[in-house]
Short mmCIF file of N, CA and C in Angstrom, two decimals:
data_model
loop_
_atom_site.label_atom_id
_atom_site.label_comp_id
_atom_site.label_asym_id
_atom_site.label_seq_id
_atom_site.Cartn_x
_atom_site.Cartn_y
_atom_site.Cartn_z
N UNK A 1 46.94 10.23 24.46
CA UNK A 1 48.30 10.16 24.89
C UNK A 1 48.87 11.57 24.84
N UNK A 2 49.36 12.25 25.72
CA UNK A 2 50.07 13.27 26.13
C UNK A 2 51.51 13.18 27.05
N UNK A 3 51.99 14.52 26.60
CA UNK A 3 53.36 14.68 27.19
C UNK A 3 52.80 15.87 27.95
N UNK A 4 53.78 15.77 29.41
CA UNK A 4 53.64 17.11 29.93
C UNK A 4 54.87 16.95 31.50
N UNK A 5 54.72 18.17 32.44
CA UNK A 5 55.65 18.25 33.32
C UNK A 5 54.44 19.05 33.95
N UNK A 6 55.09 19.14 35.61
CA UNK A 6 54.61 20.05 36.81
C UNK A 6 55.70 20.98 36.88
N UNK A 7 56.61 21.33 36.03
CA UNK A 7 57.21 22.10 36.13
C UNK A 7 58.30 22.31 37.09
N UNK A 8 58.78 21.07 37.49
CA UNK A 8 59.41 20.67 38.50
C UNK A 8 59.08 21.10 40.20
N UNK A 9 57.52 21.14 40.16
CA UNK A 9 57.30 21.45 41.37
C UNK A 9 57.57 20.56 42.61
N UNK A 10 57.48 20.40 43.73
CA UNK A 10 58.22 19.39 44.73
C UNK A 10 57.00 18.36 45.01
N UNK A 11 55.31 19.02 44.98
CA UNK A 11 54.45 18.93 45.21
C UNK A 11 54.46 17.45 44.64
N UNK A 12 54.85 17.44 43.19
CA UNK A 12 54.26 15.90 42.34
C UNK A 12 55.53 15.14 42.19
N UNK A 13 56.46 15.18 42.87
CA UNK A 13 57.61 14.44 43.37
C UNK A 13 58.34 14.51 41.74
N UNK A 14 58.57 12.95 41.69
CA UNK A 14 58.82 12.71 40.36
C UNK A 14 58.69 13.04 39.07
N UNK A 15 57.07 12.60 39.45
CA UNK A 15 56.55 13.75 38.06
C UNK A 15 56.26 15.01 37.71
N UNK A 16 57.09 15.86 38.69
CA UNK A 16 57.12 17.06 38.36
C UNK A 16 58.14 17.18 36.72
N UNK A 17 59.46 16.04 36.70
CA UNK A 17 59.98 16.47 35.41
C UNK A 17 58.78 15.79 34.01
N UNK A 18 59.25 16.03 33.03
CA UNK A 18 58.35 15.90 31.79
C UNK A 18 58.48 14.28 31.62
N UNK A 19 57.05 14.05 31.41
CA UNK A 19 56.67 12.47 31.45
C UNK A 19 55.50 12.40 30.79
N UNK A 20 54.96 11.23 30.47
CA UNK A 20 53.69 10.97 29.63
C UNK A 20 52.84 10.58 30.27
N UNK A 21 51.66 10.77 29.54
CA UNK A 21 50.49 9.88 30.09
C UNK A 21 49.43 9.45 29.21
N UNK A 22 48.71 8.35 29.52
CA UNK A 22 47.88 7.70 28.40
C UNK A 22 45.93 7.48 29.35
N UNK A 23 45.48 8.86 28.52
CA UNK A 23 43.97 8.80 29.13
C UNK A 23 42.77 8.25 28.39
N UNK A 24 41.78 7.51 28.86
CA UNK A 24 40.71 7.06 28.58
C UNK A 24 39.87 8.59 29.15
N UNK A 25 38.73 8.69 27.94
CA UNK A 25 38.02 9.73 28.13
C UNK A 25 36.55 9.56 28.11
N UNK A 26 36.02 9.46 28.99
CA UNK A 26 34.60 9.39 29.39
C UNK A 26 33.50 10.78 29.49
N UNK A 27 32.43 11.02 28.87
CA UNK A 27 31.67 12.29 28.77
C UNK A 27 30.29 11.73 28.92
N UNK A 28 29.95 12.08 30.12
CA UNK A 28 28.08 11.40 30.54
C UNK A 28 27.49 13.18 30.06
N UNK A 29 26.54 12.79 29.27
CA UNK A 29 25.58 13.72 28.64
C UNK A 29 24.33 13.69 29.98
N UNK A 30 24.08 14.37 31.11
CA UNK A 30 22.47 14.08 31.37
C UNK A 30 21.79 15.07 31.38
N UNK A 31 20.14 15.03 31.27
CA UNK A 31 18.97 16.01 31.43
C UNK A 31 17.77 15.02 32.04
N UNK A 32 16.90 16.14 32.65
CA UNK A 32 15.83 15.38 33.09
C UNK A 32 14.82 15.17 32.29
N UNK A 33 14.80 15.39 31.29
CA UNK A 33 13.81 14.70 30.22
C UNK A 33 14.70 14.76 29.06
N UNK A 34 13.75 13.30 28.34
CA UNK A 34 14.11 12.98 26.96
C UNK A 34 14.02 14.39 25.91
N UNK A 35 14.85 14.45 25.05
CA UNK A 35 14.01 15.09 23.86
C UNK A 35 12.49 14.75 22.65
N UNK A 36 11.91 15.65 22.93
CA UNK A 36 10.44 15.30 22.62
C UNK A 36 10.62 14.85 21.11
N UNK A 37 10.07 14.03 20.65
CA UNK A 37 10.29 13.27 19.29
C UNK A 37 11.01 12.31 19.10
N UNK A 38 12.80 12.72 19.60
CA UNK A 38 13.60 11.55 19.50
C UNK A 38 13.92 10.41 20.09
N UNK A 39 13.02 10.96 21.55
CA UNK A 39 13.47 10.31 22.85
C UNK A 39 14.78 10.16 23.21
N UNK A 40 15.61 10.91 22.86
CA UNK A 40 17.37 10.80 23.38
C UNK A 40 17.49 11.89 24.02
N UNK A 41 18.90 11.76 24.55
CA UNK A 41 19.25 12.78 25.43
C UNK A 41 20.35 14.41 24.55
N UNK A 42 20.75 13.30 23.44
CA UNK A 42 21.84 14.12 23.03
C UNK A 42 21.86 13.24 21.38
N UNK A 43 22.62 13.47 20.30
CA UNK A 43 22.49 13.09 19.03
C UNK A 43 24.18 12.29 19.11
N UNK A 44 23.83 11.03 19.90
CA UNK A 44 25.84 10.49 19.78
C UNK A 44 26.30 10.51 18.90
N UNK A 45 25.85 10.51 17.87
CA UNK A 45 27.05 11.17 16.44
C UNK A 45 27.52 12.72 16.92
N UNK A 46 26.61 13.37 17.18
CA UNK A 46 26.90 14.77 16.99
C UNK A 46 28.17 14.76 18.66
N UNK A 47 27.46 14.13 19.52
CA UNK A 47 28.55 14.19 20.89
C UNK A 47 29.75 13.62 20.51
N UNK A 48 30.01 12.73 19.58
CA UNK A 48 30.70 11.85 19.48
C UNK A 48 31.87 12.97 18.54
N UNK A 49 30.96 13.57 17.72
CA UNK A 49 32.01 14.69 16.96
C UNK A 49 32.84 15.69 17.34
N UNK A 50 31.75 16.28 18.55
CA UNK A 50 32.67 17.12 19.15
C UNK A 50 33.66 16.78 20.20
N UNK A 51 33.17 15.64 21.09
CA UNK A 51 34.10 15.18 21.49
C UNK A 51 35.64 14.94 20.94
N UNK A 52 35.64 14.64 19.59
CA UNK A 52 36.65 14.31 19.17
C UNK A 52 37.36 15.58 18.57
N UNK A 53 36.95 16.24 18.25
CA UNK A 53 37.11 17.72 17.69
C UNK A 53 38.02 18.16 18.75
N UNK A 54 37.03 18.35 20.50
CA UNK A 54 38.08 18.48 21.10
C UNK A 54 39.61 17.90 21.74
N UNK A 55 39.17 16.67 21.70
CA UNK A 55 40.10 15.85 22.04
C UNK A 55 41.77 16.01 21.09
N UNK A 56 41.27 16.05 20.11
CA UNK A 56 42.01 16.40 18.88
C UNK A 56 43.55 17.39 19.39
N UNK A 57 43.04 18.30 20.00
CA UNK A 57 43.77 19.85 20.31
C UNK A 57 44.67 19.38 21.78
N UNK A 58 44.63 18.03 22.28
CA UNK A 58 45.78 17.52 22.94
C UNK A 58 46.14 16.06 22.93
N UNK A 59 45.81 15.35 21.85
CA UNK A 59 46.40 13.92 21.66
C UNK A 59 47.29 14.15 21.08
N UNK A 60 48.77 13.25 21.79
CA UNK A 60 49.83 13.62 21.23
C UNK A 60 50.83 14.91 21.01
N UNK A 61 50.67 15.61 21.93
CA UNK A 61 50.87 16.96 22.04
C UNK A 61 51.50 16.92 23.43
N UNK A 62 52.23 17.89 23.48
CA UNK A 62 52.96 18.48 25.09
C UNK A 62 52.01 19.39 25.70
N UNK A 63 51.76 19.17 26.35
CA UNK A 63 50.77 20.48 27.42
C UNK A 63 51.48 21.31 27.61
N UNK A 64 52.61 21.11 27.98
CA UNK A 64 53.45 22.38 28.14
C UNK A 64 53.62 23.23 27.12
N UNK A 65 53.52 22.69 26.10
CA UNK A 65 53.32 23.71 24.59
C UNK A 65 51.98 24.34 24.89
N UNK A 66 50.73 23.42 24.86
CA UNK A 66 49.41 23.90 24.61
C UNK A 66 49.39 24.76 25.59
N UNK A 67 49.63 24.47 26.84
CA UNK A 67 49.31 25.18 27.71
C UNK A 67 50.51 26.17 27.89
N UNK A 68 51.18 27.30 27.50
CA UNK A 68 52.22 27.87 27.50
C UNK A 68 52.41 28.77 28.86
N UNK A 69 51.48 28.78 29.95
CA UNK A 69 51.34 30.26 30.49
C UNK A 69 52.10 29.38 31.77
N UNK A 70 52.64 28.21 32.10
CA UNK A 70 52.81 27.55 33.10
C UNK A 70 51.88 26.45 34.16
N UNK A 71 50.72 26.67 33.32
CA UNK A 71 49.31 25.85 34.00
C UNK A 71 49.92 24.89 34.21
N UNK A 72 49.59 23.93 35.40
CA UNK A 72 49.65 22.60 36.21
C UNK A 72 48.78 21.82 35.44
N UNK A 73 48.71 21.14 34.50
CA UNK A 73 47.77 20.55 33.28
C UNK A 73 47.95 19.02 34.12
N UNK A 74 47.19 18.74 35.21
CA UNK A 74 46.60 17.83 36.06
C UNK A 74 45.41 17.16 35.26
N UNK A 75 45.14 15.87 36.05
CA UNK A 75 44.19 15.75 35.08
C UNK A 75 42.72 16.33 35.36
N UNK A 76 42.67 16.49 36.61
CA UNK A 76 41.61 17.81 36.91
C UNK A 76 41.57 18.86 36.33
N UNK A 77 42.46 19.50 36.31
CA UNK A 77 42.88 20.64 34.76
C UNK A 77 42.12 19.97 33.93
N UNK A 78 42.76 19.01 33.41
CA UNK A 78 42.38 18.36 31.64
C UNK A 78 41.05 18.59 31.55
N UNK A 79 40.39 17.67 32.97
CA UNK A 79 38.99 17.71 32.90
C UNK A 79 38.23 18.56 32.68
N UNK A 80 38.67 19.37 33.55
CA UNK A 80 37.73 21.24 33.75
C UNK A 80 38.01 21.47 32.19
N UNK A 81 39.18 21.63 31.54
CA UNK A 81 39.45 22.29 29.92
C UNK A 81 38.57 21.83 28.96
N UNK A 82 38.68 20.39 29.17
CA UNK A 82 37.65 19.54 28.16
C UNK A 82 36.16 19.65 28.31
N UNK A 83 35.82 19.71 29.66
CA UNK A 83 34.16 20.00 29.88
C UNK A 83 33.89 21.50 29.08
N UNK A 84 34.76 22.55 28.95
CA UNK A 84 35.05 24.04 28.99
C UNK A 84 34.44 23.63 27.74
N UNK A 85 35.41 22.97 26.96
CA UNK A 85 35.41 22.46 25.12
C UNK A 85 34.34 22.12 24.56
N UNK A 86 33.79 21.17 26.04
CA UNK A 86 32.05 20.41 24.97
C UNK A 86 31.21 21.14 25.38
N UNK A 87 31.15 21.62 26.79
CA UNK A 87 30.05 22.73 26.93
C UNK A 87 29.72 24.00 25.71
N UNK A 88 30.50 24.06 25.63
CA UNK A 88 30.71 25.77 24.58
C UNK A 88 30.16 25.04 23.14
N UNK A 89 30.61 24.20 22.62
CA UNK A 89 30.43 23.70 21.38
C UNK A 89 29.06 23.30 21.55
N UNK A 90 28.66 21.91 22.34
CA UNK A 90 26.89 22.35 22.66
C UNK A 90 26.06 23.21 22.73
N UNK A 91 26.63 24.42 23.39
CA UNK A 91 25.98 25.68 23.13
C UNK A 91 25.73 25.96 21.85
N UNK A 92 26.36 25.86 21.52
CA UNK A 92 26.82 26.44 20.11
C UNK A 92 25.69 25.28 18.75
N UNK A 93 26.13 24.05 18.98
CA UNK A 93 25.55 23.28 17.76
C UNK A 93 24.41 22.66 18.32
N UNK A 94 23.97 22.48 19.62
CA UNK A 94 23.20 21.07 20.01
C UNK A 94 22.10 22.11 20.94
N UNK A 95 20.98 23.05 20.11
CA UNK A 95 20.16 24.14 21.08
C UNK A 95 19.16 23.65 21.57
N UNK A 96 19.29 21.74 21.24
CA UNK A 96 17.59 21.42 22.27
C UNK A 96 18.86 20.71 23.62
N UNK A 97 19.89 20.53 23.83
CA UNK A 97 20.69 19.76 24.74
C UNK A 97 19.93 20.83 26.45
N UNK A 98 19.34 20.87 27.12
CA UNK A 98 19.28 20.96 28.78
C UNK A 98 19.75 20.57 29.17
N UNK A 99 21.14 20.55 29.93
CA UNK A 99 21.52 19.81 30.96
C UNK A 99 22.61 20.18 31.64
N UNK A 100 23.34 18.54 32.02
CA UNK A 100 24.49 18.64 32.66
C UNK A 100 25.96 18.08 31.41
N UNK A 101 26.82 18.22 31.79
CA UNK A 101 27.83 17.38 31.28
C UNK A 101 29.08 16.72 32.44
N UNK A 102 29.55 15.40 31.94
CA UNK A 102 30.54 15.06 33.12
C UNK A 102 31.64 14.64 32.43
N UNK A 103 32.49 15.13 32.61
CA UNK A 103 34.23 14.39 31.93
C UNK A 103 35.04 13.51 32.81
N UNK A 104 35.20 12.32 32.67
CA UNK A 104 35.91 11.79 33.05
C UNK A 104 37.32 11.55 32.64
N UNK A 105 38.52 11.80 33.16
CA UNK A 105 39.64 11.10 32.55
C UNK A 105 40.56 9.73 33.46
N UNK A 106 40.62 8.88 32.97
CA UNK A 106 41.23 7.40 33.29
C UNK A 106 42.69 7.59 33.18
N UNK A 107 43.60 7.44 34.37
CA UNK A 107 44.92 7.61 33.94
C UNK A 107 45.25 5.81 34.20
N UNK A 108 44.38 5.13 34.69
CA UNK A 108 44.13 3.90 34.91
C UNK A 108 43.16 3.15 35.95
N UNK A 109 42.39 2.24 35.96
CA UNK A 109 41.93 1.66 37.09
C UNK A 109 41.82 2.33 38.61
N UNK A 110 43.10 3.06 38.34
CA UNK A 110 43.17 3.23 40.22
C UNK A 110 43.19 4.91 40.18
N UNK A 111 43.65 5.21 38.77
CA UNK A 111 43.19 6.74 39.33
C UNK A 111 42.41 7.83 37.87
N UNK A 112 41.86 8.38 38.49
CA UNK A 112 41.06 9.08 37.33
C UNK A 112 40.33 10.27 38.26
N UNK A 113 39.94 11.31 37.30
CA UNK A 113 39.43 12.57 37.89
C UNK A 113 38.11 12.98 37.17
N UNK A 114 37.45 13.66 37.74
CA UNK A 114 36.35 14.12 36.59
C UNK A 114 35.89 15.66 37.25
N UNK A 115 35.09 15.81 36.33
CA UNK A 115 34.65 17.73 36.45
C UNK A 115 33.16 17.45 35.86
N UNK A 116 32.41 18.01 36.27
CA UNK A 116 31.01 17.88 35.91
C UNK A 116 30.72 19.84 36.11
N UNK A 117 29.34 20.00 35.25
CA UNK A 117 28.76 21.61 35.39
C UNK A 117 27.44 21.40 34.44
N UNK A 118 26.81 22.46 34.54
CA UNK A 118 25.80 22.31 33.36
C UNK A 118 26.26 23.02 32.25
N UNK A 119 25.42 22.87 31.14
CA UNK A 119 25.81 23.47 30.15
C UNK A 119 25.32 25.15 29.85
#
């Protein structure tokens, strides 16, 4: 759950003034092979941690705070930021992970965005 604005641009009509929103967050881990021994792709505790680690740094928060420089914090934004978040941290903790990563965010049923890259 987040607060945020478009900054009253004309572009997002209404919701250009400051309004909320409530996202479901989806993260597909893939590679073309298993990891040798464990047979998994990724350690879901360990995805599951950082995921939340990042998630952490805008639940409940104004984007317009987090994001101070004027960014359009869309949920394509969100997406691209959050993939930015688990990619880097995988780098970082998870050195057998090969792959891709995909973020999804759910603003409901009918609309949602995602950002995919490798790691």
């Amino acid at each position: 759950m987040i607060a945020h604005s478009f900054h009253g641009h004309p572009a997002f009509g209404p919701a250009g003034g400051m309004h909320g929103a409530t996202y479901t967050c989806d993260v597909e881990f893939r590679c073309k092979d298993l990891a040798q021994v464990t047979n998994w792709v990724i350690d879901i505790g360990k995805a599951s941690e950082i995921l939340s680690d990042i998630l952490s740094k805008y639940n409940l928060k104004n984007l317009d705070e987090v994001f101070s420089n004027g960014e359009m914090t869309t949920t394509e934004f969100m997406c691209k930021v959050i993939h930015q978040g688990v990619a880097q941290r995988v780098r970082e903790e998870v050195k057998d992970f090969k792959g891709e990563i995909s973020v999804k965010l759910w603003e409901s049923h009918k609309a949602w965005a995602s950002y995919e890259g490798e790691v």
